[in-house]
Amino acid sequence: MMRTGLMQRRGAAEAAGWGAAAALALIAVAAVASTSSWLLYRDGDSVVVALIADSLRRGEPQDWALSPVLFLPETALYGALSLLGLGTTGTLTLNAVVTLLVVYGGIRLVAGRHRPGARPVAGSVLAFAGFVALILLEGPAGMPGFHLAALTTTTTYYAATVVGTLAVVGLFRRLLEGASTVRTVALIAIVVAVSTLTNPLVVVWCVVPVVGAVGILLLGRRIAPRLALVTVLCVSGAAAVGYLLRAPFAANIVAAGGNYLRPDQADAALAHLAGVVGATAGRWNGVLWLAAVTALFVACLILGMRAWRRHDTIVTAVCAVSVMAPIIATAVVVVAGTDADRYLQPWVFLPILVLAVAPPAVSLPRAAGATLAGALAVGGVAAVPVAVAAAGRGDGDLACVTRWVERSGRTGAGQFWTVRAPKLALADPAQLVQVDYTLRPYDWLVNRAEHRGPVTFLIQDAATVPFELPAGVSTFDADTIACGRYTILDFGTRVLPLGEPRN
């Protein structure tokens, strides 16, 4: 009887935790959809998963030109949610909510099981609330500074890698707690292999930090040598297998190593990071964001060292991974000479784990807890119409373009940042060819199997680099159709020859 009551209380606690997480996820997505709708719905990179899923649903031939990221879990999730018939923006909005809930699930796995003196649900909700707070503090995507946490709401910017990393850390914790070695190691291997298959960045974010944490525990004799060896072989071997499984996709991965590894640009990368930090510190919410990220990182470091002295292997391991991963990611960004801030996401989703594994020893009075729960419920409910309104908000300029293109029955072209959203909105995306400014097809995050008809019009906007047209052809030869931020240059029956494809 007592056991039944205990299970019921734990079940109620878990349900309350998931309810709080749902409310927080809705609040976060409503904020992003309202203030950063371009990032969520129309950014050139953000729409690739929707384009892939829609193409698969139509049964079209598939020959995608992709970056090293294959978007396999993201496409599966979006494709499943698209069956609900919510439309593109509705599906992207729901996808963002579901993704954040899966992030909470990863945090909950790291927090561990119910046990005397532990508060895993409260710690998980607190950590997830910290993550949502970082999303809210980042502000609109168009503002200068870091926007790392909000990227998790998109289908493109490594949400699957974030979740995979959290899952591995959580399973690593279970392994240290004495869970079934065979089963847990098998689960870790599957997660690492699939994560590496879809995005090798998981090696930097997860595999190397976990190996480092095992090394620290082994040096301090906090882990059995056999378990340490099994863990290292598991994560490194699974990463190798995942990388080998990428072989069938070799023809689809068009990015050359030189696009990502430019050590000669390390100084520029460091200067860029300094500039972004300065831009973030230039606004009040950015100052709070930097303070929160720094405080969480320092808390990980301090509590990890305290746990080491107390021989608390679990907290030591989680904090070690949470400290090493951001440092390693930053070092890789600088050494690789890249200005892609998105690779720094470990700074926002790993240090928060300290709140999950070592939550503050503060108990809220029952009245305060009830008030907080009520406020969360109200916030979650209020966020729903805000998110729905943002998803349903029409884009007159985009509608103007798609309406004109579909009525023309012809094929046009546009540059990457200009043409991606119109391609997604068209019933037949092949009506718009993605090109560079010299009219060479630009094979990047696009289906090369699309039939490319004769191009007779161009679409441009503020992001368009002036086109270099063939000799004897000028933009003055075209009729101009204004569609708000877009301009259509219609050359009528004149066909614009395309060059050789490039990526």
Coordinates of C-alpha atoms in Angstrom, one line a residue:
M1 CA 0.0 0.0 0.0
M2 CA 2.8 2.4 0.9
R3 CA 4.6 1.5 -2.3
T4 CA 1.5 2.2 -4.3
G5 CA 1.1 5.6 -2.7
L6 CA 4.8 6.4 -3.3
M7 CA 4.4 5.5 -7.0
Q8 CA 1.3 7.6 -7.3
R9 CA 3.1 10.6 -5.7
R10 CA 6.1 10.1 -8.1
G11 CA 3.7 9.8 -11.1
A12 CA 2.0 13.0 -10.0
A13 CA 5.3 14.8 -9.7
E14 CA 6.4 13.7 -13.2
A15 CA 3.1 14.8 -14.6
A16 CA 3.5 18.2 -12.9
G17 CA 7.0 18.4 -14.3
W18 CA 5.9 17.7 -17.8
G19 CA 3.0 20.2 -17.4
A20 CA 5.4 22.9 -16.3
A21 CA 7.7 22.1 -19.2
A22 CA 4.9 22.3 -21.7
A23 CA 3.9 25.7 -20.3
L24 CA 7.5 26.9 -20.5
A25 CA 7.9 25.6 -24.0
L26 CA 4.7 27.3 -25.2
I27 CA 5.9 30.6 -23.7
A28 CA 9.3 30.3 -25.4
V29 CA 7.9 29.4 -28.8
A30 CA 5.3 32.2 -28.6
A31 CA 8.1 34.7 -27.9
V32 CA 10.3 33.4 -30.8
A33 CA 7.4 33.2 -33.2
S34 CA 6.3 36.7 -32.4
T35 CA 9.7 38.4 -32.4
S36 CA 11.8 36.2 -34.6
S37 CA 9.3 34.8 -37.1
W38 CA 11.9 35.1 -39.9
L39 CA 14.2 32.8 -38.1
L40 CA 11.5 30.2 -37.4
Y41 CA 9.6 30.3 -40.7
R42 CA 11.5 31.9 -43.6
D43 CA 15.3 32.0 -43.0
G44 CA 17.2 30.4 -45.9
D45 CA 18.6 27.7 -43.7
S46 CA 15.6 27.2 -41.5
V47 CA 13.3 26.0 -44.3
V48 CA 15.5 23.1 -45.6
V49 CA 13.8 20.4 -43.4
A50 CA 10.4 21.5 -44.5
L51 CA 11.5 21.5 -48.2
I52 CA 12.9 17.9 -47.8
A53 CA 9.8 16.6 -46.0
D54 CA 7.4 18.2 -48.5
S55 CA 9.5 16.7 -51.4
L56 CA 9.4 13.3 -49.8
R57 CA 5.6 13.5 -49.3
R58 CA 5.1 14.4 -52.9
G59 CA 7.2 11.4 -54.0
E60 CA 9.7 13.4 -56.0
P61 CA 13.1 12.1 -57.0
Q62 CA 15.6 12.9 -54.3
D63 CA 19.2 14.2 -54.9
W64 CA 19.8 16.8 -52.2
A65 CA 22.9 18.9 -52.0
L66 CA 23.5 19.1 -48.2
S67 CA 26.0 20.4 -45.7
P68 CA 27.7 17.9 -43.4
V69 CA 24.4 17.9 -41.4
L70 CA 21.9 15.3 -42.9
F71 CA 18.8 16.4 -40.8
L72 CA 17.6 12.9 -40.5
P73 CA 15.8 13.1 -37.0
E74 CA 14.6 16.6 -37.8
T75 CA 13.0 15.5 -41.1
A76 CA 11.4 12.5 -39.5
L77 CA 9.8 14.6 -36.7
Y78 CA 8.7 17.4 -39.1
G79 CA 7.3 14.9 -41.5
A80 CA 5.3 13.2 -38.8
L81 CA 3.9 16.4 -37.5
S82 CA 3.1 17.7 -41.0
L83 CA 0.5 14.8 -41.3
L84 CA -1.7 16.8 -38.8
G85 CA -2.4 19.2 -41.7
L86 CA -1.5 22.4 -39.8
G87 CA 0.3 24.0 -42.8
T88 CA 3.9 24.9 -43.0
T89 CA 4.1 27.6 -40.4
G90 CA 1.7 25.7 -38.1
T91 CA 3.9 22.6 -38.3
L92 CA 7.1 24.6 -37.7
T93 CA 5.5 26.1 -34.6
L94 CA 4.4 22.7 -33.3
N95 CA 7.8 21.3 -34.1
A96 CA 9.4 24.0 -32.0
V97 CA 7.2 23.1 -29.0
V98 CA 7.8 19.4 -29.4
T99 CA 11.5 19.9 -29.7
L100 CA 11.7 21.9 -26.5
L101 CA 9.7 19.2 -24.7
V102 CA 12.2 16.6 -25.9
V103 CA 15.0 18.9 -24.6
Y104 CA 13.2 18.8 -21.2
G105 CA 13.1 15.0 -21.5
G106 CA 16.9 15.0 -22.0
I107 CA 17.4 17.2 -19.0
R108 CA 15.0 14.9 -17.0
L109 CA 17.2 11.9 -17.9
V110 CA 20.3 13.7 -16.7
A111 CA 18.5 14.5 -13.4
G112 CA 18.2 10.9 -12.5
R113 CA 15.7 8.7 -10.7
H114 CA 13.7 9.4 -7.7
R115 CA 15.6 8.6 -4.5
P116 CA 15.7 9.8 -0.9
G117 CA 16.8 13.4 -0.6
A118 CA 16.8 14.0 -4.3
R119 CA 14.5 16.3 -6.2
P120 CA 15.0 15.3 -9.9
V121 CA 11.7 16.7 -11.2
A122 CA 12.1 20.1 -9.5
G123 CA 15.7 20.2 -10.7
S124 CA 14.7 19.4 -14.2
V125 CA 12.0 22.0 -14.3
L126 CA 14.4 24.6 -12.8
A127 CA 17.1 23.7 -15.4
F128 CA 14.6 23.9 -18.3
A129 CA 13.2 27.2 -17.0
G130 CA 16.8 28.5 -17.1
F131 CA 17.1 27.4 -20.7
V132 CA 13.8 29.1 -21.6
A133 CA 14.9 32.2 -19.7
L134 CA 18.0 32.3 -22.0
I135 CA 15.7 32.1 -25.0
L136 CA 13.6 35.0 -23.8
L137 CA 16.7 37.1 -22.9
E138 CA 18.2 36.7 -26.4
G139 CA 15.5 38.8 -27.8
P140 CA 14.6 39.2 -31.5
A141 CA 16.9 37.3 -33.9
G142 CA 17.6 40.5 -35.8
M143 CA 19.3 42.2 -32.8
P144 CA 23.1 42.0 -32.6
G145 CA 24.6 39.5 -30.2
F146 CA 24.3 35.8 -29.4
H147 CA 21.1 33.9 -30.2
L148 CA 22.1 30.4 -29.3
A149 CA 19.2 29.0 -27.2
A150 CA 16.5 30.2 -29.6
L151 CA 18.2 28.1 -32.4
T152 CA 16.9 25.0 -30.7
T153 CA 13.3 26.0 -31.7
T154 CA 14.2 25.7 -35.4
T155 CA 14.3 22.5 -37.5
T156 CA 17.8 23.2 -38.8
Y157 CA 20.2 24.4 -36.2
Y158 CA 21.2 21.1 -34.5
A159 CA 18.3 20.4 -32.2
A160 CA 18.8 16.7 -32.7
T161 CA 22.5 17.1 -31.7
V162 CA 21.4 19.0 -28.6
V163 CA 19.0 16.2 -27.6
G164 CA 21.5 13.5 -28.5
T165 CA 24.1 15.1 -26.3
L166 CA 21.7 15.4 -23.3
A167 CA 20.6 11.8 -23.8
V168 CA 24.2 10.6 -23.8
V169 CA 25.0 12.6 -20.6
G170 CA 21.9 11.2 -19.0
L171 CA 22.8 7.6 -19.9
F172 CA 26.3 8.1 -18.8
R173 CA 25.0 9.1 -15.4
R174 CA 22.8 5.9 -15.3
L175 CA 25.9 3.9 -16.1
L176 CA 27.8 5.5 -13.2
E177 CA 24.8 4.8 -10.9
G178 CA 25.1 1.1 -11.6
A179 CA 22.4 0.6 -14.3
S180 CA 22.6 -2.5 -16.5
T181 CA 25.9 -2.1 -18.3
V182 CA 24.9 -4.0 -21.4
R183 CA 21.6 -2.2 -21.9
T184 CA 22.9 1.2 -21.1
V185 CA 26.0 0.9 -23.2
A186 CA 23.9 -0.3 -26.1
L187 CA 21.6 2.7 -25.7
I188 CA 24.6 5.1 -25.6
A189 CA 26.1 3.5 -28.7
I190 CA 22.8 3.8 -30.6
V191 CA 22.4 7.5 -29.7
V192 CA 26.0 8.4 -30.5
A193 CA 26.0 6.5 -33.8
V194 CA 22.7 8.1 -35.0
S195 CA 23.9 11.5 -33.8
T196 CA 27.2 11.2 -35.6
L197 CA 25.5 9.9 -38.7
T198 CA 23.3 13.0 -38.9
N199 CA 25.8 15.5 -37.6
P200 CA 29.5 14.9 -36.8
L201 CA 29.5 18.0 -34.6
V202 CA 28.3 15.6 -31.8
V203 CA 31.9 14.5 -31.5
V204 CA 32.9 18.0 -30.3
W205 CA 29.9 18.6 -28.2
C206 CA 29.5 15.2 -26.6
V207 CA 32.0 12.4 -27.4
V208 CA 35.2 14.2 -26.5
P209 CA 33.8 15.8 -23.3
V210 CA 32.5 12.4 -22.1
V211 CA 35.9 10.8 -22.8
G212 CA 37.5 13.7 -20.9
A213 CA 35.1 13.2 -18.0
V214 CA 35.9 9.5 -17.9
G215 CA 39.6 10.4 -17.8
I216 CA 39.1 12.7 -14.9
L217 CA 37.2 10.1 -13.0
L218 CA 39.8 7.4 -13.8
L219 CA 42.7 9.6 -12.6
G220 CA 40.8 10.2 -9.3
R221 CA 39.9 6.5 -9.0
R222 CA 36.2 7.4 -9.0
I223 CA 35.4 4.9 -11.7
A224 CA 36.3 1.3 -12.2
P225 CA 39.0 0.9 -15.0
R226 CA 36.8 -1.7 -16.7
L227 CA 33.8 0.6 -16.8
A228 CA 36.0 3.5 -17.9
L229 CA 37.4 1.4 -20.8
V230 CA 33.9 0.2 -21.8
T231 CA 32.5 3.8 -21.8
V232 CA 35.4 5.2 -23.9
L233 CA 35.2 2.3 -26.4
C234 CA 31.5 2.7 -26.6
V235 CA 31.3 6.4 -27.4
S236 CA 34.4 6.5 -29.6
G237 CA 33.5 3.3 -31.4
A238 CA 29.8 4.4 -31.9
A239 CA 31.0 7.7 -33.3
A240 CA 33.3 5.9 -35.8
V241 CA 30.4 3.6 -36.8
G242 CA 28.1 6.6 -37.2
Y243 CA 30.7 8.3 -39.4
L244 CA 31.1 5.2 -41.6
L245 CA 27.3 5.1 -42.0
R246 CA 27.5 8.5 -43.7
A247 CA 29.2 6.8 -46.7
P248 CA 25.9 6.2 -48.6
F249 CA 25.2 10.0 -48.4
A250 CA 28.7 11.0 -49.7
A251 CA 27.3 12.2 -53.0
N252 CA 24.8 14.5 -51.1
I253 CA 27.4 16.1 -48.8
V254 CA 28.7 18.9 -51.1
A255 CA 30.6 21.0 -48.5
A256 CA 34.3 20.8 -48.8
G257 CA 36.5 20.6 -45.7
G258 CA 38.0 24.0 -46.6
N259 CA 34.6 25.5 -46.0
Y260 CA 34.8 24.7 -42.3
L261 CA 38.5 24.4 -41.5
R262 CA 40.4 27.6 -42.0
P263 CA 43.1 27.8 -39.3
D264 CA 44.6 30.9 -41.1
Q265 CA 41.4 32.7 -40.1
A266 CA 41.8 32.0 -36.3
D267 CA 42.5 35.6 -35.5
A268 CA 39.4 36.8 -37.4
A269 CA 37.3 34.2 -35.6
L270 CA 38.5 35.4 -32.3
A271 CA 37.9 39.0 -33.2
H272 CA 34.4 38.0 -34.4
L273 CA 33.6 36.3 -31.1
A274 CA 34.8 39.4 -29.2
G275 CA 32.6 41.5 -31.3
V276 CA 29.6 39.4 -30.7
V277 CA 30.2 39.4 -27.0
G278 CA 30.5 43.2 -27.1
A279 CA 27.3 43.4 -29.1
T280 CA 25.5 41.2 -26.6
A281 CA 26.7 43.3 -23.7
G282 CA 25.5 46.4 -25.6
R283 CA 21.8 45.8 -24.6
W284 CA 20.3 45.3 -21.2
N285 CA 18.9 41.8 -21.9
G286 CA 22.2 40.8 -23.4
V287 CA 24.0 41.8 -20.2
L288 CA 21.5 39.6 -18.2
W289 CA 22.1 36.8 -20.7
L290 CA 25.8 37.0 -20.4
A291 CA 25.6 37.1 -16.6
A292 CA 23.3 34.1 -16.5
V293 CA 25.5 32.0 -18.9
T294 CA 28.6 33.0 -16.9
A295 CA 27.0 32.2 -13.6
L296 CA 25.8 28.8 -14.7
F297 CA 29.2 28.0 -16.1
V298 CA 31.0 29.1 -12.9
A299 CA 28.4 27.2 -10.8
C300 CA 29.2 24.0 -12.8
L301 CA 32.9 24.5 -12.1
I302 CA 32.5 25.2 -8.4
L303 CA 29.9 22.5 -7.7
G304 CA 31.8 20.1 -9.7
M305 CA 35.0 20.7 -7.6
R306 CA 32.9 20.4 -4.4
A307 CA 31.4 17.1 -5.7
W308 CA 34.9 15.9 -6.4
R309 CA 36.0 16.5 -2.8
R310 CA 32.8 14.8 -1.6
H311 CA 33.4 11.8 -3.9
D312 CA 30.1 12.5 -5.6
T313 CA 30.9 10.8 -8.9
I314 CA 27.5 11.7 -10.6
V315 CA 27.7 15.5 -10.1
T316 CA 31.4 15.5 -10.8
A317 CA 30.8 13.7 -14.2
V318 CA 27.9 15.9 -15.3
C319 CA 29.7 19.1 -14.3
A320 CA 32.9 18.0 -16.0
V321 CA 31.1 17.4 -19.3
S322 CA 29.2 20.7 -18.9
V323 CA 32.4 22.7 -18.4
M324 CA 34.5 20.9 -21.0
A325 CA 32.1 20.9 -23.9
P326 CA 31.7 24.8 -24.1
I327 CA 35.4 25.3 -23.8
I328 CA 36.2 22.6 -26.5
A329 CA 33.5 24.0 -28.8
T330 CA 34.9 27.5 -28.5
A331 CA 38.4 26.3 -29.1
V332 CA 37.3 24.5 -32.2
V333 CA 35.4 27.6 -33.5
V334 CA 38.6 29.7 -33.1
V335 CA 41.0 27.1 -34.5
A336 CA 38.7 26.4 -37.4
G337 CA 38.6 30.1 -38.2
T338 CA 34.8 30.2 -38.5
D339 CA 32.3 32.9 -37.7
A340 CA 29.4 30.5 -37.1
D341 CA 28.2 31.3 -33.6
R342 CA 25.8 28.3 -33.7
Y343 CA 28.6 25.9 -32.9
L344 CA 28.8 27.5 -29.5
Q345 CA 25.4 26.2 -28.3
P346 CA 26.9 24.0 -25.6
W347 CA 27.2 27.2 -23.6
V348 CA 23.5 27.4 -23.2
F349 CA 22.2 23.8 -22.9
L350 CA 24.9 22.1 -20.8
P351 CA 25.8 24.4 -17.9
I352 CA 22.1 24.5 -17.0
L353 CA 22.4 20.8 -16.1
V354 CA 24.0 21.8 -12.8
L355 CA 20.5 22.9 -11.7
A356 CA 19.2 19.5 -12.6
V357 CA 21.7 17.4 -10.7
A358 CA 22.4 19.8 -7.8
P359 CA 19.3 22.0 -7.4
P360 CA 19.4 24.7 -4.7
A361 CA 18.4 23.3 -1.3
V362 CA 15.4 25.7 -1.0
S363 CA 11.9 24.5 -0.5
L364 CA 9.1 26.8 -1.5
P365 CA 6.2 27.2 0.8
R366 CA 3.1 25.4 -0.4
A367 CA 1.3 28.7 -1.1
A368 CA 4.3 30.0 -3.1
G369 CA 4.5 26.8 -5.1
A370 CA 0.8 26.9 -5.9
T371 CA 1.1 30.5 -7.0
L372 CA 4.1 29.7 -9.2
A373 CA 2.3 26.7 -10.8
G374 CA -0.8 28.8 -11.4
A375 CA 1.3 31.6 -13.0
L376 CA 2.9 29.0 -15.3
A377 CA -0.4 27.5 -16.3
V378 CA -1.8 31.0 -17.1
G379 CA 1.4 31.8 -19.0
G380 CA 1.2 28.6 -21.0
V381 CA -2.5 29.0 -21.9
A382 CA -2.0 32.7 -22.8
A383 CA 1.0 31.7 -25.0
V384 CA -1.2 29.4 -27.2
P385 CA -3.1 32.2 -29.0
V386 CA 0.0 34.3 -29.3
A387 CA 1.8 31.4 -31.1
V388 CA -1.2 30.6 -33.2
A389 CA -1.5 34.2 -34.3
A390 CA 2.2 34.4 -35.2
A391 CA 2.0 31.2 -37.2
G392 CA -1.2 32.4 -39.0
R393 CA 0.1 35.9 -39.6
G394 CA 0.0 36.3 -43.4
D395 CA 3.0 37.5 -45.4
G396 CA 1.5 39.6 -48.1
D397 CA 4.8 40.1 -49.9
L398 CA 5.5 36.4 -50.1
A399 CA 1.9 35.7 -51.1
C400 CA 2.3 38.2 -53.9
V401 CA 5.4 36.5 -55.3
T402 CA 4.0 32.9 -55.1
R403 CA 0.7 34.0 -56.6
W404 CA 2.5 35.7 -59.6
V405 CA 4.8 32.8 -60.1
E406 CA 2.1 30.2 -60.0
R407 CA -0.1 32.2 -62.4
S408 CA 2.8 32.7 -64.8
G409 CA 3.3 28.9 -65.2
R410 CA 6.9 29.6 -66.0
T411 CA 10.3 29.1 -64.3
G412 CA 12.3 31.8 -62.6
A413 CA 15.4 32.1 -60.4
G414 CA 16.7 33.8 -57.4
Q415 CA 19.6 33.8 -55.0
F416 CA 19.8 31.7 -51.8
W417 CA 18.6 34.1 -49.2
T418 CA 15.9 35.5 -51.5
V419 CA 14.4 32.5 -53.0
R420 CA 14.2 29.9 -50.2
A421 CA 10.9 31.1 -48.6
P422 CA 9.1 31.5 -52.0
K423 CA 10.3 27.9 -53.0
L424 CA 8.8 26.5 -49.8
A425 CA 5.5 28.4 -50.4
L426 CA 5.1 27.2 -54.0
A427 CA 3.0 24.1 -54.8
D428 CA 5.9 23.2 -57.2
P429 CA 9.2 24.5 -55.8
A430 CA 10.9 23.6 -59.2
Q431 CA 9.3 26.8 -60.5
L432 CA 12.2 28.7 -58.8
V433 CA 15.8 27.8 -59.5
Q434 CA 18.3 28.7 -56.8
V435 CA 21.2 30.5 -58.5
D436 CA 24.2 32.7 -57.6
Y437 CA 24.6 36.3 -58.9
T438 CA 26.1 35.0 -62.2
L439 CA 23.1 32.7 -62.9
R440 CA 24.9 29.5 -62.1
P441 CA 22.6 27.1 -60.2
Y442 CA 23.7 27.1 -56.6
D443 CA 23.4 23.6 -55.3
W444 CA 23.2 24.2 -51.6
L445 CA 20.4 22.7 -49.4
V446 CA 18.4 22.1 -52.5
N447 CA 17.1 19.1 -54.4
R448 CA 19.2 18.7 -57.5
A449 CA 16.7 16.3 -59.0
E450 CA 14.2 19.1 -59.5
H451 CA 13.5 19.7 -63.2
R452 CA 15.0 23.1 -64.2
G453 CA 12.9 24.7 -66.9
P454 CA 13.9 27.7 -69.0
V455 CA 14.4 30.7 -66.7
T456 CA 12.5 33.8 -67.9
F457 CA 12.3 35.9 -64.7
L458 CA 14.3 36.8 -61.6
I459 CA 13.3 37.5 -58.0
Q460 CA 15.4 39.9 -55.9
D461 CA 15.2 41.6 -52.5
A462 CA 17.5 43.5 -50.2
A463 CA 19.7 40.5 -49.7
T464 CA 20.3 40.0 -53.5
V465 CA 23.7 40.6 -54.9
P466 CA 23.3 42.5 -58.2
F467 CA 23.0 40.0 -61.0
E468 CA 25.7 39.7 -63.7
L469 CA 23.5 39.0 -66.7
P470 CA 24.6 37.6 -70.1
A471 CA 25.9 40.0 -72.7
G472 CA 23.1 42.0 -74.4
V473 CA 20.7 41.5 -71.4
S474 CA 19.9 44.2 -68.9
T475 CA 17.5 44.5 -66.0
F476 CA 16.1 47.4 -68.0
D477 CA 14.8 44.8 -70.5
A478 CA 12.5 43.4 -67.9
D479 CA 9.1 44.4 -66.7
T480 CA 9.2 45.1 -63.0
I481 CA 6.6 43.6 -60.6
A482 CA 6.7 45.0 -57.1
C483 CA 5.8 42.7 -54.3
G484 CA 6.8 44.6 -51.2
R485 CA 10.2 43.5 -50.1
Y486 CA 10.5 41.4 -53.3
T487 CA 10.9 42.6 -56.9
I488 CA 10.2 40.3 -59.9
L489 CA 12.1 41.1 -63.1
D490 CA 10.0 39.5 -65.9
F491 CA 11.9 39.1 -69.1
G492 CA 8.8 37.7 -70.9
T493 CA 9.7 35.2 -73.6
R494 CA 13.4 35.8 -73.3
V495 CA 15.3 32.9 -71.7
L496 CA 18.1 33.6 -69.4
P497 CA 20.8 30.9 -69.9
L498 CA 22.1 29.3 -66.7
G499 CA 25.8 28.4 -66.2
E500 CA 27.3 25.3 -64.7
P501 CA 26.0 24.3 -61.3
R502 CA 28.2 25.2 -58.3
N503 CA 28.0 24.6 -54.5

